[in-house]
Amino acid sequence: MTDETAEFVAALGRYVCQALASSPEAPEYSHAAVEIVDARNHLFRAAGNRPTDETANIYALRDLCRTDEETLELRPDTGRLAAVARNCGVPSLTENPFRT
């Protein structure tokens, strides 16, 4: 994971944690979603209660999480967040910056 991808994953992970913590309902039943407005500048906004729509860069918070085996709480899944970073065009190590 490049530094840019790692920074995006960390920022989106913090957003997901804060959004789930501030939700009035239990995280397991949350239908809240996040819209990625600008991936490179880590700009996110609440998208209301919506399902995931990758073409519009909208992701349901539950879809970005996994269940922690020890506490059985929802936690951001770094693998899924890294996949979102790729979908949003954040550079990764597999991309060749010299390719035209």
CSV table of N, CA and C in Angstrom, one decimal:
chain,number,residue,atom,x,y,z
A,1,MET,N,0.8,-1.2,0.0
A,1,MET,CA,0.0,0.0,0.0
A,1,MET,C,0.9,1.2,0.0
A,2,THR,N,0.6,2.2,-0.9
A,2,THR,CA,1.4,3.4,-0.9
A,2,THR,C,1.0,4.3,0.2
A,3,ASP,N,1.8,5.3,0.5
A,3,ASP,CA,1.5,6.3,1.5
A,3,ASP,C,0.2,6.9,1.2
A,4,GLU,N,-0.1,7.3,0.0
A,4,GLU,CA,-1.3,7.9,-0.4
A,4,GLU,C,-2.5,7.0,-0.1
A,5,THR,N,-2.4,5.8,-0.5
A,5,THR,CA,-3.5,4.8,-0.2
A,5,THR,C,-3.7,4.6,1.3
A,6,ALA,N,-2.6,4.5,2.0
A,6,ALA,CA,-2.7,4.3,3.5
A,6,ALA,C,-3.3,5.5,4.1
A,7,GLU,N,-3.0,6.7,3.7
A,7,GLU,CA,-3.6,7.9,4.3
A,7,GLU,C,-5.1,7.9,4.0
A,8,PHE,N,-5.5,7.5,2.8
A,8,PHE,CA,-6.9,7.4,2.4
A,8,PHE,C,-7.6,6.4,3.3
A,9,VAL,N,-7.1,5.2,3.4
A,9,VAL,CA,-7.7,4.2,4.2
A,9,VAL,C,-7.8,4.6,5.7
A,10,ALA,N,-6.8,5.3,6.2
A,10,ALA,CA,-6.9,5.7,7.6
A,10,ALA,C,-8.0,6.8,7.7
A,11,ALA,N,-8.1,7.7,6.8
A,11,ALA,CA,-9.0,8.8,6.9
A,11,ALA,C,-10.5,8.3,6.7
A,12,LEU,N,-10.7,7.4,5.8
A,12,LEU,CA,-12.0,6.8,5.6
A,12,LEU,C,-12.4,5.9,6.8
A,13,GLY,N,-11.4,5.2,7.3
A,13,GLY,CA,-11.7,4.4,8.5
A,13,GLY,C,-12.1,5.3,9.7
A,14,ARG,N,-11.4,6.4,9.9
A,14,ARG,CA,-11.8,7.3,11.0
A,14,ARG,C,-13.3,7.9,10.7
A,15,TYR,N,-13.6,8.2,9.5
A,15,TYR,CA,-14.9,8.7,9.2
A,15,TYR,C,-15.9,7.7,9.5
A,16,VAL,N,-15.7,6.4,9.1
A,16,VAL,CA,-16.7,5.3,9.3
A,16,VAL,C,-16.9,5.1,10.8
A,17,CYS,N,-15.8,5.1,11.6
A,17,CYS,CA,-15.9,4.9,13.0
A,17,CYS,C,-16.7,6.1,13.6
A,18,GLN,N,-16.5,7.3,13.3
A,18,GLN,CA,-17.2,8.4,13.8
A,18,GLN,C,-18.7,8.4,13.4
A,19,ALA,N,-18.9,8.1,12.2
A,19,ALA,CA,-20.3,8.0,11.7
A,19,ALA,C,-21.1,6.9,12.4
A,20,LEU,N,-20.5,5.8,12.6
A,20,LEU,CA,-21.2,4.7,13.3
A,20,LEU,C,-21.4,5.0,14.8
A,21,ALA,N,-20.4,5.7,15.4
A,21,ALA,CA,-20.5,6.0,16.8
A,21,ALA,C,-21.6,7.1,17.0
A,22,SER,N,-21.8,8.0,16.1
A,22,SER,CA,-22.7,9.1,16.2
A,22,SER,C,-24.1,8.7,15.8
A,23,SER,N,-24.3,7.5,15.2
A,23,SER,CA,-25.6,7.1,14.7
A,23,SER,C,-26.5,6.7,15.9
A,24,PRO,N,-27.8,7.1,15.8
A,24,PRO,CA,-28.7,6.7,16.9
A,24,PRO,C,-29.0,5.2,17.0
A,25,GLU,N,-28.8,4.5,15.9
A,25,GLU,CA,-29.1,3.1,15.9
A,25,GLU,C,-27.8,2.3,16.1
A,26,ALA,N,-28.0,1.0,16.4
A,26,ALA,CA,-26.9,0.1,16.5
A,26,ALA,C,-26.1,0.0,15.2
A,27,PRO,N,-24.8,-0.1,15.2
A,27,PRO,CA,-24.1,-0.2,13.9
A,27,PRO,C,-24.5,-1.3,13.0
A,28,GLU,N,-24.9,-2.4,13.6
A,28,GLU,CA,-25.3,-3.6,12.9
A,28,GLU,C,-26.5,-3.3,12.0
A,29,TYR,N,-27.4,-2.4,12.5
A,29,TYR,CA,-28.6,-2.1,11.8
A,29,TYR,C,-28.6,-0.8,11.0
A,30,SER,N,-27.4,-0.2,10.9
A,30,SER,CA,-27.3,1.1,10.3
A,30,SER,C,-27.5,1.0,8.8
A,31,HIS,N,-28.2,1.9,8.2
A,31,HIS,CA,-28.3,2.0,6.7
A,31,HIS,C,-27.7,3.3,6.2
A,32,ALA,N,-26.9,3.9,7.0
A,32,ALA,CA,-26.2,5.2,6.6
A,32,ALA,C,-25.2,4.9,5.6
A,33,ALA,N,-24.9,5.9,4.8
A,33,ALA,CA,-23.9,5.7,3.7
A,33,ALA,C,-23.0,6.9,3.7
A,34,VAL,N,-21.9,6.8,3.0
A,34,VAL,CA,-20.9,7.9,2.9
A,34,VAL,C,-20.6,8.1,1.4
A,35,GLU,N,-20.5,9.3,1.0
A,35,GLU,CA,-20.2,9.6,-0.4
A,35,GLU,C,-18.7,10.2,-0.4
A,36,ILE,N,-17.9,9.6,-1.3
A,36,ILE,CA,-16.6,10.1,-1.4
A,36,ILE,C,-16.6,11.2,-2.4
A,37,VAL,N,-16.4,12.4,-2.0
A,37,VAL,CA,-16.5,13.6,-2.8
A,37,VAL,C,-15.2,13.8,-3.6
A,38,ASP,N,-14.0,13.7,-2.8
A,38,ASP,CA,-12.7,13.9,-3.4
A,38,ASP,C,-11.8,12.9,-2.7
A,39,ALA,N,-11.4,11.9,-3.3
A,39,ALA,CA,-10.6,10.8,-2.7
A,39,ALA,C,-9.2,11.3,-2.4
A,40,ARG,N,-8.6,12.1,-3.2
A,40,ARG,CA,-7.2,12.5,-3.0
A,40,ARG,C,-7.1,13.5,-1.9
A,41,ASN,N,-8.1,14.3,-1.6
A,41,ASN,CA,-8.1,15.2,-0.5
A,41,ASN,C,-8.9,14.8,0.7
A,42,HIS,N,-9.3,13.5,0.7
A,42,HIS,CA,-10.0,12.9,1.8
A,42,HIS,C,-11.3,13.6,2.2
A,43,LEU,N,-12.1,14.0,1.2
A,43,LEU,CA,-13.4,14.7,1.5
A,43,LEU,C,-14.5,13.7,1.4
A,44,PHE,N,-15.2,13.5,2.5
A,44,PHE,CA,-16.3,12.6,2.6
A,44,PHE,C,-17.5,13.4,3.1
A,45,ARG,N,-18.8,12.9,2.7
A,45,ARG,CA,-20.0,13.5,3.3
A,45,ARG,C,-21.0,12.4,3.5
A,46,ALA,N,-21.9,12.7,4.4
A,46,ALA,CA,-23.0,11.7,4.7
A,46,ALA,C,-23.9,11.7,3.4
A,47,ALA,N,-24.3,10.5,3.1
A,47,ALA,CA,-25.2,10.3,1.9
A,47,ALA,C,-26.6,9.8,2.3
A,48,GLY,N,-26.9,9.9,3.6
A,48,GLY,CA,-28.2,9.5,4.0
A,48,GLY,C,-28.3,8.0,4.1
A,49,ASN,N,-29.5,7.4,4.1
A,49,ASN,CA,-29.7,6.0,4.2
A,49,ASN,C,-29.9,5.4,2.8
A,50,ARG,N,-28.8,4.9,2.3
A,50,ARG,CA,-28.7,4.4,0.9
A,50,ARG,C,-27.9,3.1,0.9
A,51,PRO,N,-28.1,2.3,-0.2
A,51,PRO,CA,-27.2,1.1,-0.4
A,51,PRO,C,-26.0,1.6,-1.1
A,52,THR,N,-25.0,0.7,-1.2
A,52,THR,CA,-23.8,1.0,-1.9
A,52,THR,C,-24.1,1.2,-3.4
A,53,ASP,N,-23.5,2.2,-4.0
A,53,ASP,CA,-23.5,2.5,-5.4
A,53,ASP,C,-22.1,3.0,-5.8
A,54,GLU,N,-21.3,2.0,-6.2
A,54,GLU,CA,-19.9,2.3,-6.6
A,54,GLU,C,-19.8,3.3,-7.7
A,55,THR,N,-20.7,3.3,-8.6
A,55,THR,CA,-20.6,4.2,-9.8
A,55,THR,C,-20.7,5.7,-9.3
A,56,ALA,N,-21.4,5.9,-8.2
A,56,ALA,CA,-21.6,7.3,-7.7
A,56,ALA,C,-20.7,7.5,-6.5
A,57,ASN,N,-19.8,6.6,-6.2
A,57,ASN,CA,-18.9,6.7,-5.1
A,57,ASN,C,-19.6,6.8,-3.7
A,58,ILE,N,-20.7,6.1,-3.6
A,58,ILE,CA,-21.5,6.0,-2.4
A,58,ILE,C,-21.4,4.6,-1.8
A,59,TYR,N,-21.0,4.5,-0.5
A,59,TYR,CA,-20.8,3.2,0.1
A,59,TYR,C,-21.6,3.2,1.4
A,60,ALA,N,-22.4,2.1,1.6
A,60,ALA,CA,-23.0,1.9,2.9
A,60,ALA,C,-21.9,1.6,3.9
A,61,LEU,N,-22.1,2.2,5.1
A,61,LEU,CA,-21.1,2.1,6.2
A,61,LEU,C,-20.9,0.6,6.5
A,62,ARG,N,-22.0,-0.1,6.6
A,62,ARG,CA,-21.8,-1.6,7.0
A,62,ARG,C,-21.0,-2.3,6.0
A,63,ASP,N,-21.1,-1.9,4.7
A,63,ASP,CA,-20.3,-2.6,3.6
A,63,ASP,C,-18.8,-2.4,3.8
A,64,LEU,N,-18.4,-1.4,4.5
A,64,LEU,CA,-17.0,-1.0,4.7
A,64,LEU,C,-16.4,-1.6,6.0
A,65,CYS,N,-17.2,-2.4,6.6
A,65,CYS,CA,-16.8,-3.0,8.0
A,65,CYS,C,-16.7,-4.5,8.0
A,66,ARG,N,-16.1,-5.0,9.0
A,66,ARG,CA,-16.1,-6.4,9.3
A,66,ARG,C,-16.4,-6.5,10.8
A,67,THR,N,-16.8,-7.7,11.2
A,67,THR,CA,-17.1,-8.0,12.6
A,67,THR,C,-15.8,-8.4,13.3
A,68,ASP,N,-15.4,-7.7,14.4
A,68,ASP,CA,-14.2,-8.0,15.2
A,68,ASP,C,-14.5,-9.3,15.9
A,69,GLU,N,-13.7,-10.3,15.8
A,69,GLU,CA,-13.9,-11.6,16.4
A,69,GLU,C,-13.9,-11.6,17.9
A,70,GLU,N,-13.1,-10.7,18.5
A,70,GLU,CA,-13.0,-10.7,20.0
A,70,GLU,C,-14.2,-9.9,20.6
A,71,THR,N,-14.6,-8.8,20.0
A,71,THR,CA,-15.6,-7.9,20.7
A,71,THR,C,-16.9,-8.0,20.0
A,72,LEU,N,-17.0,-8.7,18.8
A,72,LEU,CA,-18.2,-8.8,18.0
A,72,LEU,C,-18.8,-7.4,17.6
A,73,GLU,N,-17.9,-6.4,17.5
A,73,GLU,CA,-18.4,-5.1,17.1
A,73,GLU,C,-17.9,-4.9,15.7
A,74,LEU,N,-18.6,-4.0,15.0
A,74,LEU,CA,-18.2,-3.6,13.6
A,74,LEU,C,-17.0,-2.7,13.6
A,75,ARG,N,-16.0,-3.0,12.8
A,75,ARG,CA,-14.8,-2.3,12.7
A,75,ARG,C,-14.5,-2.0,11.2
A,76,PRO,N,-13.9,-0.9,10.8
A,76,PRO,CA,-13.6,-0.7,9.4
A,76,PRO,C,-12.7,-1.8,8.9
A,77,ASP,N,-12.9,-2.3,7.7
A,77,ASP,CA,-12.1,-3.4,7.1
A,77,ASP,C,-11.1,-2.7,6.2
A,78,THR,N,-9.8,-2.8,6.5
A,78,THR,CA,-8.8,-2.1,5.7
A,78,THR,C,-8.7,-2.7,4.3
A,79,GLY,N,-9.0,-3.9,4.1
A,79,GLY,CA,-9.0,-4.5,2.8
A,79,GLY,C,-10.1,-3.9,1.9
A,80,ARG,N,-11.3,-3.8,2.5
A,80,ARG,CA,-12.4,-3.1,1.7
A,80,ARG,C,-12.1,-1.7,1.5
A,81,LEU,N,-11.5,-1.0,2.4
A,81,LEU,CA,-11.2,0.4,2.3
A,81,LEU,C,-10.1,0.6,1.2
A,82,ALA,N,-9.2,-0.3,1.1
A,82,ALA,CA,-8.2,-0.2,0.1
A,82,ALA,C,-8.8,-0.4,-1.3
A,83,ALA,N,-9.8,-1.3,-1.4
A,83,ALA,CA,-10.5,-1.6,-2.6
A,83,ALA,C,-11.2,-0.3,-3.1
A,84,VAL,N,-11.8,0.4,-2.1
A,84,VAL,CA,-12.5,1.6,-2.4
A,84,VAL,C,-11.5,2.7,-2.9
A,85,ALA,N,-10.3,2.7,-2.3
A,85,ALA,CA,-9.3,3.6,-2.7
A,85,ALA,C,-8.9,3.4,-4.2
A,86,ARG,N,-8.8,2.1,-4.6
A,86,ARG,CA,-8.5,1.8,-6.0
A,86,ARG,C,-9.6,2.2,-6.9
A,87,ASN,N,-10.9,2.0,-6.5
A,87,ASN,CA,-12.1,2.4,-7.3
A,87,ASN,C,-12.1,3.9,-7.5
A,88,CYS,N,-11.6,4.6,-6.5
A,88,CYS,CA,-11.7,6.1,-6.6
A,88,CYS,C,-10.5,6.7,-7.2
A,89,GLY,N,-9.5,5.9,-7.7
A,89,GLY,CA,-8.4,6.4,-8.4
A,89,GLY,C,-7.2,6.8,-7.5
A,90,VAL,N,-7.2,6.4,-6.3
A,90,VAL,CA,-6.0,6.7,-5.4
A,90,VAL,C,-4.9,5.7,-5.9
A,91,PRO,N,-3.7,6.3,-6.2
A,91,PRO,CA,-2.6,5.5,-6.7
A,91,PRO,C,-2.2,4.3,-5.8
A,92,SER,N,-1.9,3.2,-6.4
A,92,SER,CA,-1.4,2.0,-5.6
A,92,SER,C,-0.1,1.6,-6.1
A,93,LEU,N,0.5,0.7,-5.4
A,93,LEU,CA,1.9,0.2,-5.8
A,93,LEU,C,1.8,-0.6,-7.1
A,94,THR,N,0.7,-1.1,-7.5
A,94,THR,CA,0.6,-1.9,-8.7
A,94,THR,C,0.6,-1.1,-10.0
A,95,GLU,N,0.3,0.2,-9.8
A,95,GLU,CA,0.2,1.1,-11.0
A,95,GLU,C,1.6,1.6,-11.4
A,96,ASN,N,1.8,1.6,-12.7
A,96,ASN,CA,3.1,2.1,-13.2
A,96,ASN,C,2.9,3.6,-13.5
A,97,PRO,N,3.6,4.5,-12.8
A,97,PRO,CA,3.4,5.9,-13.0
A,97,PRO,C,4.0,6.4,-14.4
A,98,PHE,N,4.9,5.5,-15.0
A,98,PHE,CA,5.5,5.9,-16.2
A,98,PHE,C,4.8,5.4,-17.5
A,99,ARG,N,3.7,4.7,-17.3
A,99,ARG,CA,2.9,4.1,-18.4
A,99,ARG,C,2.1,5.3,-19.0
A,100,THR,N,2.0,5.3,-20.3
A,100,THR,CA,1.2,6.3,-21.0
A,100,THR,C,0.0,5.8,-21.6
